[in-house]
Each structure stands twice: as C-alpha cells, then as structure tokens.
Coordinates of C-alpha atoms in Angstrom, one line a residue:
X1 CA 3.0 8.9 24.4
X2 CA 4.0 6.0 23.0
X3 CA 8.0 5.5 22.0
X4 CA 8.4 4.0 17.9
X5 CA 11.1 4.2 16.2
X6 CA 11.3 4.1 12.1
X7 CA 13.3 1.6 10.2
X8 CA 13.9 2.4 6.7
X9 CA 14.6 6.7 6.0
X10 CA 13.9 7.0 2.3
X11 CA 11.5 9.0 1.0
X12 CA 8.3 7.6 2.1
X13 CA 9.4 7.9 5.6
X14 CA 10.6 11.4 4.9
X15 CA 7.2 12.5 2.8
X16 CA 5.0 10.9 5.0
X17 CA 5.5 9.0 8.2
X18 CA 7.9 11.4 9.8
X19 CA 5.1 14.0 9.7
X20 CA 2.5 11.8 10.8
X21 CA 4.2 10.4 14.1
X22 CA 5.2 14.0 14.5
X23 CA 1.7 15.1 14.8
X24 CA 0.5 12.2 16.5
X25 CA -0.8 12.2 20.0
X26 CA 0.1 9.3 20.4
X27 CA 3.7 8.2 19.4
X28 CA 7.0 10.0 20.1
X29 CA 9.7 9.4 17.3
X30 CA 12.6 7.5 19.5
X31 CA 15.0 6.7 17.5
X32 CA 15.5 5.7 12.9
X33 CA 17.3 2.6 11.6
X34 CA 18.7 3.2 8.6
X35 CA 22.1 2.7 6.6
X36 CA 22.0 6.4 5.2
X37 CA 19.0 8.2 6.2
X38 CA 18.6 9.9 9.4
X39 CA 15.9 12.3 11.1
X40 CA 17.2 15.4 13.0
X41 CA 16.5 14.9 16.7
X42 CA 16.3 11.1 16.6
X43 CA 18.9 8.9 17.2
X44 CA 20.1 7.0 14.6
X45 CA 20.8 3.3 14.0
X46 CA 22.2 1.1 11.3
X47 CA 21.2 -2.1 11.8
X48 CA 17.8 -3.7 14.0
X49 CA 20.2 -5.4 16.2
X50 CA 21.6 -2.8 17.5
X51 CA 18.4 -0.3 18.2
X52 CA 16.8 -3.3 19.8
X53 CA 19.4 -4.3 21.9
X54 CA 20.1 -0.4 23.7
X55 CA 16.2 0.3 23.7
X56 CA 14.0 -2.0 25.3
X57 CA 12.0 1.1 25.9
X58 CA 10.7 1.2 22.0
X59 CA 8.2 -1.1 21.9
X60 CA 6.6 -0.4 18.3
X61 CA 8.7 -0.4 15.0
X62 CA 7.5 1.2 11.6
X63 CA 9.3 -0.4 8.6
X64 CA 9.4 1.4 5.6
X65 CA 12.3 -1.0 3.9
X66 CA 11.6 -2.2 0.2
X67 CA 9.4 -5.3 0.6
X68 CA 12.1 -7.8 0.1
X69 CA 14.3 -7.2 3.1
X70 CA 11.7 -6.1 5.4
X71 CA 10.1 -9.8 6.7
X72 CA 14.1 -10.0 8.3
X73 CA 13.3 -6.8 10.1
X74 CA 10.3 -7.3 11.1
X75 CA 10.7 -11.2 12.3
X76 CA 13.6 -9.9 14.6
X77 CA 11.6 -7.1 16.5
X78 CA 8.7 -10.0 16.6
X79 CA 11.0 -12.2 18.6
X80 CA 12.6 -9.5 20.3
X81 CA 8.7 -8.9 21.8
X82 CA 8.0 -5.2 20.0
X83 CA 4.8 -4.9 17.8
X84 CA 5.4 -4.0 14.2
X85 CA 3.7 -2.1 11.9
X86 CA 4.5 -2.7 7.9
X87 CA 4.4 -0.4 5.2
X88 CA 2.5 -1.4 2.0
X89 CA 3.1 -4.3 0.7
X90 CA 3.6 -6.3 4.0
X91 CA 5.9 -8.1 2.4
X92 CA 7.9 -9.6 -0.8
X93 CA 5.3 -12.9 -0.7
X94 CA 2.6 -14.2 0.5
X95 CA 4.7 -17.1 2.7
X96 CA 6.3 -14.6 4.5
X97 CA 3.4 -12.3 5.6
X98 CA 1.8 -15.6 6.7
X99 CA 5.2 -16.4 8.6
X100 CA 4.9 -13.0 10.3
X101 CA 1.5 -13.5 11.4
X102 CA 2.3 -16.4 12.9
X103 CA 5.2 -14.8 14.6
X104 CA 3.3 -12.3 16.1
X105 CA 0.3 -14.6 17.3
X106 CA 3.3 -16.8 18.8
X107 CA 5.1 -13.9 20.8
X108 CA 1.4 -12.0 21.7
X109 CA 2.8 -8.7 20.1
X110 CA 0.4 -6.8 17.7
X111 CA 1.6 -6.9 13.5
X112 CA -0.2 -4.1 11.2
X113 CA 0.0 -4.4 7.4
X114 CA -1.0 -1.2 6.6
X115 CA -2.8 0.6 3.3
X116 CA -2.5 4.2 3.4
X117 CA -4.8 4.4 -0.1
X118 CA -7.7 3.4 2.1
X119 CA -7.3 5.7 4.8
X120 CA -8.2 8.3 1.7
X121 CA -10.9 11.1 2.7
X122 CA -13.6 9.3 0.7
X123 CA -12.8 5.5 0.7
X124 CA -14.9 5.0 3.7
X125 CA -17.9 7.5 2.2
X126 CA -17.5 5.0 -1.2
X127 CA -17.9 2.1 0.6
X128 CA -21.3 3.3 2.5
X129 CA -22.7 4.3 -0.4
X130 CA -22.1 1.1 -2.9
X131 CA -23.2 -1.4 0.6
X132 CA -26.6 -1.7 -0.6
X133 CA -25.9 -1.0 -5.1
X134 CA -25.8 -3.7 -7.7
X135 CA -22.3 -3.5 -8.9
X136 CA -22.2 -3.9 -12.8
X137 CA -19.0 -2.5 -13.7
X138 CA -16.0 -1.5 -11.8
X139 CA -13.2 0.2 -13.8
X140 CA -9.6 1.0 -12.7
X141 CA -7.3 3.5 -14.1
X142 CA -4.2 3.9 -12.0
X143 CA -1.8 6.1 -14.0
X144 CA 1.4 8.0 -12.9
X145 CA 5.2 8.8 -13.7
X146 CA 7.9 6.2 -12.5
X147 CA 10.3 8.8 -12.7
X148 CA 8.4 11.6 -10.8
X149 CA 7.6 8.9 -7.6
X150 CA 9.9 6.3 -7.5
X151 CA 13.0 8.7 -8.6
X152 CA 16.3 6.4 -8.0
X153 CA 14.6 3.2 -6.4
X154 CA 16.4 0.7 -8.5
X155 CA 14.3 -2.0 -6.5
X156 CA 10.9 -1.8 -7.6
X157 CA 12.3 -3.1 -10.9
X158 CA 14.2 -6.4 -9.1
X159 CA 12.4 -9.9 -7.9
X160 CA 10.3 -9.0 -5.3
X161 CA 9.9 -4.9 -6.1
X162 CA 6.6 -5.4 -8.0
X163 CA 6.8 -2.8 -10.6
X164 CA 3.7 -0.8 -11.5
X165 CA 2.1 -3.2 -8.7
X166 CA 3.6 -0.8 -5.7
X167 CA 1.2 1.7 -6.9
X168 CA -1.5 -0.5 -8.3
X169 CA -1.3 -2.2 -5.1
X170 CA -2.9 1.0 -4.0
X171 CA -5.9 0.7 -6.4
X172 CA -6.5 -2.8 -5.0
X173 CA -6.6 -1.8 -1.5
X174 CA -9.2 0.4 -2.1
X175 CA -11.1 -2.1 -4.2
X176 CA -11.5 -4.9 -1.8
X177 CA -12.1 -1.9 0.7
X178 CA -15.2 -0.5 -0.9
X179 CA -16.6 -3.8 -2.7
X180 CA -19.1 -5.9 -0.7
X181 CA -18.6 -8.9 -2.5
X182 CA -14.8 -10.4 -2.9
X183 CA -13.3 -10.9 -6.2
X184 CA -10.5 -12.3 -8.3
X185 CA -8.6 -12.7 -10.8
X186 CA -9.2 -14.1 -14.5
X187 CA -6.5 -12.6 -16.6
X188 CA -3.8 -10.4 -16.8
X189 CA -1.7 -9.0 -19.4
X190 CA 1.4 -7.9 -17.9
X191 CA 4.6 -4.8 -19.9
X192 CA 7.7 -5.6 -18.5
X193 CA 10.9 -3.5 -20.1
X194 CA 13.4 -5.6 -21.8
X195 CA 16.2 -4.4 -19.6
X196 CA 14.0 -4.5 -16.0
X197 CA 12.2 -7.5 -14.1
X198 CA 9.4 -6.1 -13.2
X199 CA 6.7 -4.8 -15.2
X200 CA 6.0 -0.8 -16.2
X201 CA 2.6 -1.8 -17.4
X202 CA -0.9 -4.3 -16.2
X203 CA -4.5 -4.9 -17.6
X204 CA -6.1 -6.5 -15.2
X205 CA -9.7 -8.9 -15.3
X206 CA -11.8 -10.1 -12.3
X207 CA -14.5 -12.1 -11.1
X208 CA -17.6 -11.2 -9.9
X209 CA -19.8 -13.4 -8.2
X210 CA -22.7 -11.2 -9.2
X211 CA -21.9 -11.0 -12.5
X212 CA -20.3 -7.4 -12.8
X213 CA -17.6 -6.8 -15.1
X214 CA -14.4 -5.5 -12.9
X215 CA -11.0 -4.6 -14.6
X216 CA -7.8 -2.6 -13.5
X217 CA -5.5 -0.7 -16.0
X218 CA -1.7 0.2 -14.2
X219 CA 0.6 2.3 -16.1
X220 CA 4.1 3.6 -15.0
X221 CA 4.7 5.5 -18.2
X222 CA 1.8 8.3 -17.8
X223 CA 3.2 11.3 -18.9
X224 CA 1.1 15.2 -18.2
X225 CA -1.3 14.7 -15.5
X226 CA -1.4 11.7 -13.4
X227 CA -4.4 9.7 -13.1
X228 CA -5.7 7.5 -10.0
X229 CA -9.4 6.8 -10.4
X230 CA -12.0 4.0 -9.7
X231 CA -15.2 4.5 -11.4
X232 CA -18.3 1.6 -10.2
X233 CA -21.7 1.7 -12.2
X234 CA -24.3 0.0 -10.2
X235 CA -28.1 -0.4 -10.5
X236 CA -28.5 3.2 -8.4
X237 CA -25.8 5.6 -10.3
X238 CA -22.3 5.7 -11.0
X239 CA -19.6 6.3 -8.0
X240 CA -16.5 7.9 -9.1
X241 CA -13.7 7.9 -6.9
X242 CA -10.5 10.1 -8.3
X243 CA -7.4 11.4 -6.9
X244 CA -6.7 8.4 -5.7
X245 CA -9.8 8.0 -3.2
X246 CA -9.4 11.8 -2.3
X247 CA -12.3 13.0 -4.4
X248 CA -15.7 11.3 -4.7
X249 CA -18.6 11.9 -6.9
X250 CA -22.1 10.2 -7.8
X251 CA -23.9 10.7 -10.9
X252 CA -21.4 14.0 -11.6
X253 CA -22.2 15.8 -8.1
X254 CA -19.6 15.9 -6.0
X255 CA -19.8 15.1 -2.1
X256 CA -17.8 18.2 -0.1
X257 CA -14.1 18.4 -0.2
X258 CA -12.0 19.0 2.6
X259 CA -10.6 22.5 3.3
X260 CA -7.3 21.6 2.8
X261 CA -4.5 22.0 -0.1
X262 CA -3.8 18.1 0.3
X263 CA -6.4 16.2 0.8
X264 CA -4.6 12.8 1.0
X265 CA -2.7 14.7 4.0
X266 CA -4.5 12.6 6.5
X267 CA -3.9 9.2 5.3
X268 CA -0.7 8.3 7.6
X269 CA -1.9 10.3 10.8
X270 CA -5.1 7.7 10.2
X271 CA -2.7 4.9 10.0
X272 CA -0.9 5.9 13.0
X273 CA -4.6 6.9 15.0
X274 CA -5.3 3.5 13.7
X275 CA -2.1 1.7 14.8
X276 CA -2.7 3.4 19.0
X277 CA -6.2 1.6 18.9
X278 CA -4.6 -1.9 18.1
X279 CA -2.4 -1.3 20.6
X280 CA -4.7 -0.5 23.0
X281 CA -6.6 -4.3 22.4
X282 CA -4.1 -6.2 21.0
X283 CA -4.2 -8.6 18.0
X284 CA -3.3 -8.3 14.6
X285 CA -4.9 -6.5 11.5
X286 CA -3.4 -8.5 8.6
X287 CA -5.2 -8.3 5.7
X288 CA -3.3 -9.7 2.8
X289 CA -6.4 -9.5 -0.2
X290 CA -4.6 -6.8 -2.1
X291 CA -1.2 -8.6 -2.2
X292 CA -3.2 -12.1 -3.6
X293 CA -4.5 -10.4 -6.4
X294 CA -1.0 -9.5 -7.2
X295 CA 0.6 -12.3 -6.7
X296 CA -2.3 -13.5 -8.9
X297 CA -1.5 -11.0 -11.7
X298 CA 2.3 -12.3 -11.5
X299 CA 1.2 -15.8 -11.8
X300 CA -1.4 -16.3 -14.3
X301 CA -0.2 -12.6 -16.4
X302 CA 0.8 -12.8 -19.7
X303 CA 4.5 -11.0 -20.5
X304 CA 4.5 -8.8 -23.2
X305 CA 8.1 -7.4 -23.7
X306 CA 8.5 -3.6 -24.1
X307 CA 11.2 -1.0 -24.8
X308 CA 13.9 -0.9 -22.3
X309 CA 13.3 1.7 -19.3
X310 CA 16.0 4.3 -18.9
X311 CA 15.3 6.6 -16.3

C-alpha cells in the first residue's frame, strides 16, 4: 500500500476521491491538506509546507484545489521529490501545466493530469467502435445546473475558474478520447453574466480534417433533467454516448449496462488503478488537448453579455 495524501477537501474530494483511495488496493489515505476540510482518521494539514516537511513517507499528493492555486501546490511537492497527481483541469493555463511537466521530467517524479469523464463505463467501448467509421458529424450537448454542482464555489466564476468550461472540459476529454483524428477550434460564441467573469454559456465549432461537421453546446443554466451526451454519425451508424459516457448506444440498441445504481461509480477508483501503474514505470501522462481547446474557446469566442447570475 502506497501512502497519499489529499490536498484540497471540498466537495470533489469528499464525493469522489475519498472513496476511491478508500477502496483502493493500492493507496492508504495518510494524511489531507486543507484550510477547512478534513477527513476523519487522517491527519490534517493547512498548508503543503507543513505536510511535506513532517512526512517524507507520503510520496504521492492528490490536488483537488481550484485550478488557479493548484500549479503552487503541486510545483512544491515536485521539488520536494513526491509525484503528483492533478485533478481536472491540470491547471489555470497552459504555461503552467507545461512548467509542471517540466518540473517533474527535471526532478524524475511521475505528474498525472487526470480526466475522470473518460474513465466512463463506455468511453473506451465508443472509442473501439468509431476506430475504423467515417466520422460525419459529432454533436455535443453538455447541460447541467450550476447551482445543483458547483453549490457555493464562488471561483469557477473568477480569472482562471473557467465557467461552464469545468464541466465542458469533461465533454472534451472524452472527445479527443474517442476521435481518431484530432481537431480544433473554428469559432466560439461564448454567455458570460454581466455581474460574473466567466461564462454560464458556449457553442462551440471544430475542425475536421476529414471533413465531418463537429460542434459542442455547454450550458450552466439547464433546469429539469440534466443532459451530458455526445452523439457521432459516421458512414456505419450513429454512436450515442449519454449520461455523460455512462450509457452507449448504436443505431438505438443499447450495449449492456453495468449492475450498478451509479454507473459512473468507477471512474476515480480507474483513476487511482491508473495512477499505481504509472507509478510502477515511471514517467508522466500529461495530456493537455482538452485544456487547448478551451483555452481556444476563451481566445478566439465571441462575448455575448447575459443577465446577471445570482445563485
């Protein structure tokens, strides 16, 4: 068993990574960094410094910090010579997950940027399938309550919180996960509140090299049931991934569903499985195609100004 400890106790870490390393073969819960949070059992931690300097047992940190304090965190356990493991996004910018890489190549530790959406029960059974298709269209409809998930996280609206992108960024994990072919972005049309910084709202446009038409529609307003669904027509059928890649069907026939009331259950105990092998060969599993297409979208998007978001 492997000792980690978790920096950042909100409710990610509470909904989801705290179970996962609890069930985990392979990693022991050691101790939680963390101003106000805390898990029962763990010793607790305010600040990096001072976990890192009475531990040099805990080789492996989890961050599940907002995106714009968490490069700090991270480049401090890098130097201190622990491997890291980041929470989607890996970071606030591109610069700094580049920095971080290089950190880690520099001080031979391992770095994961992790995206829980494509450890999704059918992600892996959409990508087989569309390996060998003519994509013509790929359409994304990513559509949820800010108020039900992000209750109190004044961040995601600031510089560097994203907005809708922290669950669209979800979408486009999955994308560049299942598509054979890389794409980017053409256009964007981007809803950002008059009182906030961030937007509620994106349409999104890509490029295909083979021609297909691929688009993305994120919306933090949704209101009734919530909606997280990739739909790809190709030259064989059309794929439908739903429940955010927990559900797949072709051509309307479903492929079997796991027996289990949640079927994204599994998506952080895959992380964590996943996070053990990397460890066990070393190196670094960076990749940053999810967070260019939003850093795209926040460059070239157009800013339409909406009604002020009160929560």
């Amino acid at each position: 068993m492997i000792d980690i400890a978790l920096m950042g106790i909100g409710k990610i870490a509470l909904d989801q990574h705290v179970p996962a390393i609890a069930a985990s073969p392979d990693f022991t819960l050691a101790a939680t960094v963390s101003r106000h949070g805390s898990v029962p059992g763990a010793p607790g931690f305010t600040d990096i410094d001072s976990l890192l300097a009475a531990h040099d047992g805990i080789r492996v940190l989890s961050l599940c910090l907002p995106p714009v304090p968490r490069f700090d965190a991270a480049a401090r356990a890098i130097r201190a010579g622990r491997h890291v493991m980041l929470e989607k996004p890996p970071g606030a910018t591109l610069a700094e997950c580049h920095a971080l890489r290089r950190l880690a190549e520099a001080h031979r530790v391992c770095l994961f940027a992790t995206w829980h959406s494509r450890e999704a029960d059918k992600v892996a059974a959409a990508k087989t399938w569309l390996a060998d298709k003519r994509l013509r269209s790929l359409r994304v409809t990513w559509k949820e309550d800010v108020r039900r998930w992000h209750p109190g996280q004044d961040w995601i609206w600031e510089p560097g919180g994203m907005g809708v992108f922290d669950p669209g960024i979800n979408a486009l994990s999955i994308v560049t996960e299942i598509l054979a072919h890389d794409i980017h972005l053409t256009s964007a049309t981007l809803d950002v509140p008059e009182n906030r910084q961030t937007p509620i709202g994106a349409e999104l446009a890509f490029y295909h090299p083979e021609g297909a038409e691929v688009s993305a529609v994120f919306e933090w307003r949704q209101e009734g049931d919530q909606t997280w669904e990739i739909v790809a027509e190709t030259d064989a059928g059309t794929l439908k991934l739903s429940d955010g890649g927990a559900r797949l069907t072709v051509d309307g026939a479903a492929a079997p569903a796991l027996d289990d009331d949640n079927p994204l259950s599994g998506e952080y105990p895959r992380l964590y499985a996943k996070m053990a092998r990397l460890l066990a060969r070393g190196g670094i599993d960076m990749d940053l195609r999810p967070m260019v297409h939003v850093s795209d979208a926040l460059a070239l998007g157009h800013r339409r100004r909406v009604a002020p978001f009160v929560e």
